[in-house]
Coordinates of C-alpha atoms and ligand atoms in Angstrom, one line a residue:
M1 CA -194.3 92.1 97.7
K2 CA -197.3 93.6 99.5
T3 CA -199.3 96.2 97.6
I4 CA -199.8 99.5 99.3
L5 CA -203.4 99.5 97.8
D6 CA -204.3 96.8 100.4
L7 CA -203.9 99.3 103.2
S8 CA -206.6 101.6 104.5
K9 CA -205.4 105.1 105.3
Q10 CA -205.6 104.2 109.0
E11 CA -203.4 101.2 108.5
L12 CA -200.9 103.2 106.4
E13 CA -200.8 105.8 109.2
A14 CA -199.9 103.1 111.6
E15 CA -197.2 101.7 109.3
I16 CA -195.3 104.9 108.4
K17 CA -193.8 107.6 110.4
P18 CA -194.7 110.5 110.6
S19 CA -198.3 109.3 110.1
F20 CA -199.5 112.5 108.4
R21 CA -197.7 111.4 105.3
A22 CA -200.3 108.7 104.8
K23 CA -202.8 111.4 103.6
Q24 CA -200.3 112.7 101.1
I25 CA -199.5 109.2 99.8
Y26 CA -203.2 108.5 99.4
Q27 CA -203.7 111.6 97.4
W28 CA -200.7 110.8 95.1
I29 CA -202.0 107.3 94.4
Y30 CA -205.8 107.9 94.1
Q31 CA -206.0 111.5 93.0
Q32 CA -202.8 112.1 91.0
Y33 CA -202.6 108.6 89.6
V34 CA -198.8 108.4 90.0
G35 CA -197.1 105.3 88.6
S36 CA -194.1 105.3 91.1
F37 CA -193.3 106.3 94.6
D38 CA -190.6 108.6 93.1
E39 CA -193.2 110.9 91.7
M40 CA -194.5 111.7 95.2
L41 CA -192.6 114.9 95.2
N42 CA -193.7 116.3 98.5
L43 CA -192.3 113.3 100.3
P44 CA -188.6 113.2 101.4
K45 CA -186.4 111.2 99.1
S46 CA -185.5 108.8 101.9
M47 CA -189.2 108.0 102.4
R48 CA -189.8 107.4 98.7
T49 CA -187.0 105.0 98.6
E50 CA -188.2 103.2 101.7
L51 CA -191.8 102.9 100.3
E52 CA -190.3 101.5 97.1
T53 CA -188.6 98.7 99.0
R54 CA -191.6 97.9 101.1
Y55 CA -194.6 98.1 98.8
S56 CA -195.7 97.5 95.2
L57 CA -197.9 100.2 93.7
S58 CA -199.3 98.2 90.8
P59 CA -200.9 94.8 91.7
L60 CA -202.4 94.6 88.2
R61 CA -201.1 94.5 84.6
V62 CA -203.3 94.9 81.6
L63 CA -203.4 91.8 79.5
K64 CA -206.2 92.6 77.1
E65 CA -208.5 95.5 76.5
E66 CA -211.6 95.2 74.3
Q67 CA -214.3 97.6 73.5
S68 CA -217.9 96.6 72.5
S69 CA -220.2 98.5 70.1
D70 CA -222.1 100.2 72.9
G71 CA -218.9 101.8 74.3
S72 CA -218.4 99.4 77.3
K73 CA -214.8 98.2 77.7
K74 CA -213.6 95.0 79.1
Y75 CA -210.2 94.6 80.7
L76 CA -208.4 91.4 81.5
F77 CA -205.9 92.1 84.2
A78 CA -203.0 89.8 85.2
L79 CA -202.5 89.5 89.0
H80 CA -199.0 89.1 90.7
D81 CA -199.3 85.3 90.7
G82 CA -200.1 85.0 87.0
L83 CA -203.9 84.5 87.5
S84 CA -206.3 86.9 85.8
V85 CA -209.5 88.8 86.4
E86 CA -211.9 90.8 84.3
T87 CA -213.2 94.3 84.9
V88 CA -215.8 96.2 82.8
L89 CA -216.2 100.0 82.4
L90 CA -219.7 101.0 81.4
P91 CA -220.1 104.5 80.2
M92 CA -223.7 105.9 80.1
K93 CA -224.6 109.2 78.3
I94 CA -226.7 111.4 80.5
E95 CA -228.7 114.4 79.3
E96 CA -229.7 117.0 81.8
F97 CA -230.7 120.6 81.9
D98 CA -228.5 123.2 83.6
E99 CA -229.7 126.2 85.6
D100 CA -230.2 128.2 82.4
G101 CA -232.4 125.5 81.0
Q102 CA -229.8 124.5 78.4
R103 CA -229.3 120.8 77.6
V104 CA -226.0 119.5 78.8
H105 CA -224.6 116.1 78.2
H106 CA -222.2 114.2 80.3
T107 CA -221.0 110.6 80.8
R108 CA -221.7 108.6 84.0
Y109 CA -219.3 105.7 84.5
T110 CA -220.0 102.4 86.3
V111 CA -217.2 100.0 87.0
C112 CA -218.1 96.3 87.3
V113 CA -215.4 94.8 89.6
S114 CA -214.5 91.2 90.2
S115 CA -214.1 90.0 93.8
Q116 CA -212.6 86.5 93.3
V117 CA -210.7 84.5 90.7
G118 CA -213.4 81.9 89.7
C119 CA -216.4 81.2 91.9
K120 CA -217.7 78.5 94.1
I121 CA -221.4 79.1 93.5
G122 CA -221.7 77.2 90.2
C123 CA -224.8 78.9 88.6
A124 CA -226.1 76.9 85.6
F125 CA -226.0 79.9 83.3
C126 CA -222.5 81.1 84.2
L127 CA -219.2 80.5 82.6
T128 CA -217.2 81.8 85.6
G129 CA -218.9 79.3 87.9
K130 CA -218.2 76.4 85.5
S131 CA -214.4 76.9 85.8
G132 CA -214.5 76.6 89.6
F133 CA -213.0 78.6 92.4
V134 CA -209.3 79.6 92.5
R135 CA -208.8 82.3 95.2
N136 CA -210.2 85.5 96.8
L137 CA -208.9 88.9 95.6
S138 CA -207.3 91.1 98.2
A139 CA -208.9 94.5 99.0
G140 CA -206.1 96.1 97.1
E141 CA -206.7 94.0 94.0
I142 CA -210.4 95.0 94.0
V143 CA -209.5 98.7 94.6
A144 CA -206.8 98.6 91.8
Q145 CA -209.4 97.6 89.2
V146 CA -211.3 100.9 89.6
L147 CA -208.1 103.0 90.0
F148 CA -206.6 101.5 86.8
L149 CA -209.8 102.0 84.8
K150 CA -210.0 105.6 85.8
K151 CA -206.3 106.1 85.0
L152 CA -206.4 104.2 81.7
N153 CA -209.5 106.1 80.5
N154 CA -208.3 109.5 81.6
I155 CA -211.3 109.9 83.9
D156 CA -210.7 112.9 86.0
A157 CA -209.9 112.1 89.7
A158 CA -212.8 114.4 90.8
R159 CA -215.3 112.5 88.6
R160 CA -217.0 110.0 90.9
V161 CA -217.9 106.6 89.4
N162 CA -220.4 104.0 90.5
I163 CA -219.1 100.5 91.5
V164 CA -221.0 97.3 91.1
Y165 CA -219.5 94.1 92.6
M166 CA -220.9 92.0 89.8
G167 CA -217.8 90.8 88.0
M168 CA -216.3 87.4 88.6
G169 CA -217.0 85.8 92.0
E170 CA -219.4 86.0 94.8
P171 CA -218.5 89.1 96.8
L172 CA -220.1 87.8 100.0
D173 CA -217.9 84.8 99.9
N174 CA -215.0 87.3 100.2
L175 CA -216.8 89.5 102.7
Q176 CA -213.8 90.8 104.7
N177 CA -211.9 92.0 101.7
V178 CA -215.0 93.4 100.0
V179 CA -216.0 95.4 103.1
K180 CA -212.4 96.7 103.3
A181 CA -212.5 97.7 99.7
V182 CA -215.8 99.6 100.2
G183 CA -214.0 101.6 102.9
I184 CA -210.8 102.3 100.9
F185 CA -212.9 103.4 97.9
A186 CA -214.8 105.8 100.2
D187 CA -211.8 107.5 101.7
I188 CA -212.0 111.2 101.2
D189 CA -208.3 111.4 100.4
G190 CA -208.6 108.5 98.0
L191 CA -211.1 107.9 95.2
S192 CA -213.9 109.3 97.5
I193 CA -216.6 107.0 96.2
S194 CA -219.4 107.0 98.7
P195 CA -220.7 103.6 99.8
R196 CA -224.1 104.7 98.4
R197 CA -222.5 104.5 94.9
Q198 CA -221.3 101.0 95.6
T199 CA -223.6 98.0 95.0
I200 CA -222.7 94.6 96.4
S201 CA -224.4 91.8 94.3
T202 CA -224.9 88.4 95.8
S203 CA -226.3 85.1 94.7
G204 CA -228.2 85.1 98.0
L205 CA -225.9 83.9 100.8
S206 CA -228.5 84.7 103.5
S207 CA -226.1 84.4 106.5
Q208 CA -223.6 86.6 104.8
I209 CA -226.3 89.2 103.9
E210 CA -227.1 89.4 107.6
K211 CA -223.4 89.8 108.4
L212 CA -223.0 92.5 105.8
G213 CA -226.1 94.2 107.3
S214 CA -224.7 94.1 110.8
I215 CA -221.4 95.7 109.6
D216 CA -223.6 98.4 107.9
T217 CA -221.0 99.7 105.3
G218 CA -223.7 101.8 103.7
A219 CA -223.2 100.0 100.4
L220 CA -226.3 99.0 98.4
L221 CA -227.5 95.4 98.0
A222 CA -228.4 93.5 94.9
I223 CA -229.8 90.0 94.9
S224 CA -229.5 87.7 91.9
L225 CA -232.9 86.1 92.4
H226 CA -233.7 84.8 88.9
A227 CA -236.6 82.5 90.1
V228 CA -239.7 82.7 92.4
D229 CA -239.8 79.1 93.6
D230 CA -237.1 76.9 95.1
E231 CA -237.6 74.1 92.6
T232 CA -236.7 76.4 89.6
R233 CA -234.1 78.3 91.5
V234 CA -232.2 75.1 92.5
K235 CA -231.9 74.2 88.8
L236 CA -230.5 77.6 88.0
M237 CA -228.5 78.2 91.2
P238 CA -227.7 75.0 93.2
I239 CA -226.7 77.3 96.1
N240 CA -230.4 77.6 96.7
K241 CA -230.3 74.2 98.4
A242 CA -228.3 75.8 101.2
Y243 CA -229.9 79.2 101.1
N244 CA -233.5 79.0 99.9
I245 CA -235.7 81.9 98.8
K246 CA -237.4 82.3 102.1
S247 CA -234.1 82.7 103.9
I248 CA -232.9 85.3 101.4
I249 CA -236.1 87.3 101.8
E250 CA -235.9 87.2 105.6
A251 CA -232.2 88.4 105.4
V252 CA -233.1 91.2 103.1
K253 CA -235.9 92.4 105.3
K254 CA -233.4 92.8 108.1
F255 CA -230.8 94.6 105.9
P256 CA -230.4 98.4 106.7
I257 CA -231.5 100.3 103.6
D258 CA -230.8 103.9 102.9
M259 CA -234.1 105.9 103.0
R260 CA -233.7 107.0 99.4
K261 CA -232.6 103.6 98.0
R262 CA -234.0 100.2 97.2
V263 CA -232.7 96.7 97.2
L264 CA -232.1 95.6 93.6
F265 CA -233.4 92.2 92.5
E266 CA -231.8 90.9 89.4
Y267 CA -234.0 88.6 87.4
L268 CA -232.6 86.8 84.4
M269 CA -235.5 86.0 82.2
I270 CA -235.2 82.6 80.5
K271 CA -237.8 81.3 78.0
D272 CA -240.3 78.9 79.5
V273 CA -238.4 78.7 82.7
N274 CA -239.3 81.8 84.7
D275 CA -241.0 84.2 82.2
S276 CA -244.7 83.5 82.8
L277 CA -247.3 85.8 84.3
E278 CA -247.7 83.3 87.1
S279 CA -244.0 83.9 88.0
A280 CA -244.6 87.7 87.9
K281 CA -247.5 87.3 90.3
K282 CA -245.4 85.2 92.7
L283 CA -242.6 87.8 92.5
V284 CA -245.0 90.6 93.5
K285 CA -246.1 88.6 96.5
L286 CA -242.6 87.6 97.4
L287 CA -241.2 91.2 97.4
S288 CA -244.2 92.8 99.1
G289 CA -243.1 94.8 102.2
I290 CA -239.5 95.3 100.7
K291 CA -238.3 98.5 99.2
A292 CA -237.4 96.7 96.0
K293 CA -236.5 97.4 92.4
V294 CA -236.5 94.6 89.9
N295 CA -234.1 94.5 86.9
L296 CA -235.3 92.2 84.2
I297 CA -232.5 90.9 82.0
Y298 CA -232.8 89.1 78.8
F299 CA -231.0 85.8 78.8
N300 CA -228.7 85.6 75.8
P301 CA -228.0 82.0 74.8
H302 CA -224.5 81.0 74.1
A303 CA -223.3 78.0 72.2
G304 CA -224.3 74.8 74.0
S305 CA -226.7 76.6 76.3
E306 CA -229.7 74.7 77.5
F307 CA -231.7 77.9 78.0
G308 CA -233.4 80.2 75.6
R309 CA -234.0 84.0 75.2
P310 CA -237.5 85.1 76.3
D311 CA -239.9 86.6 73.8
E312 CA -240.1 90.4 73.8
K313 CA -243.9 90.3 74.4
D314 CA -243.5 88.0 77.5
M315 CA -240.8 90.3 78.8
R316 CA -243.1 93.4 78.3
A317 CA -246.1 91.6 79.9
F318 CA -243.9 90.6 82.9
A319 CA -242.6 94.1 83.4
D320 CA -246.1 95.7 83.0
F321 CA -247.5 93.4 85.6
L322 CA -244.8 94.3 88.1
N323 CA -245.1 98.0 87.4
S324 CA -249.0 97.9 87.6
H325 CA -248.6 96.3 91.0
A326 CA -246.4 99.1 92.4
L327 CA -243.2 97.0 92.0
L328 CA -240.7 99.2 90.3
C329 CA -239.2 97.4 87.4
T330 CA -236.9 98.1 84.5
I331 CA -235.8 96.1 81.5
R332 CA -232.1 96.2 80.8
R333 CA -231.6 96.7 77.1
S334 CA -228.1 98.2 76.9
K335 CA -225.6 95.6 76.1
G336 CA -223.1 96.9 78.6
L337 CA -225.6 96.8 81.3
D338 CA -226.8 93.4 80.3
I339 CA -223.2 92.3 80.9
S340 CA -223.0 93.8 84.3
A341 CA -226.4 92.8 85.5
A342 CA -225.7 89.1 85.7
C343 CA -222.2 88.4 86.7
G344 CA -222.1 85.0 85.1
Q345 CA -223.0 86.5 81.8
L346 CA -220.2 89.0 81.9
K347 CA -217.6 86.8 80.5
Q348 CA -219.9 85.1 78.1
R349 CA -221.6 88.2 76.7
Q350 CA -218.4 90.1 76.2
Q351 CA -216.9 87.1 74.5
N352 CA -219.8 86.7 72.2
E353 CA -219.7 90.3 71.2
L354 CA -216.0 90.7 70.8
D355 CA -214.8 87.4 69.4
Ligands
SF4_401 S1 -223.3 83.9 88.3 FE1 -222.0 84.9 89.8 S2 -222.4 83.8 91.7 FE2 -223.1 82.5 90.0 S3 -221.4 81.1 89.5 FE3 -221.3 83.0 88.2 S4 -219.9 84.4 89.2 FE4 -220.6 82.9 90.7

């Protein structure tokens, strides 16, 4: 049965009569977190029954929930056809000062969503890629991951979360459903998560980056770059044969970027592969003229991995070089963020920590 979460509010308005009920239904689902149509008390009983027969409200079922030491939580969700996907909730403690100068603490949540079951890209450092591609997730299956995580963790409906499309799959290989999900997330009667709180992360499908740019969803862009020359990048990401570094940079330069935002470049540091100062110099040159931010991520070797973790001092020297050349750069230390930063490591890192 079709899930109602697949429908944008405009589509729902077209499907039900009278159409003003779509707004109420959206609010029940995304702001009241109801578990059944029967709880939608301001709808006539006949409409609740009709909705029940036409749509499912829960396209996911929790199979497994695991919490890591840094507070991040991984969920394994079963889909209607028995396949499964992973979603990660990353809480981050924030300290701020209120108007009276008092310290206040609150938690900012980021949800790392999957966009496909499996992945076609086949990056050398990734477990998801190794198991191959199975199918795209529908928009509703993407939306449900965030809705379920908010509900399961009692995160108030009014509390906005950030979304990163960095879980399983290549989001731009499922462009249509990802773009639709961005819009459903943003609906004011729904979860109301602005596109500027949503980051679409890609392995660098240049033509799809251009397509996404022309649709101009307002979502932010992250590129998993991981290397500064084609020879190295092909070894890590064979997709580079089809979309080389030059084509990615050209596509990024055309991408519409919010005045206050930057394009994020994820760089998985691997010992003796891409961690030299020579690489740092090339990176600065490559990204010149782009409003960019670089996230350096420690590679964490897993059993059987052919790659090694970089030395702390090389990481520091790399970061210092970028920062001293006006290229904004951060090193991701938090375990949870390490997990989210490189989609392929998500499954692997969580598994290592939680097994
Ligand atoms: S790292 Fe991401 S893009 Fe690469 S194979 Fe894994 S899931 Fe696909």
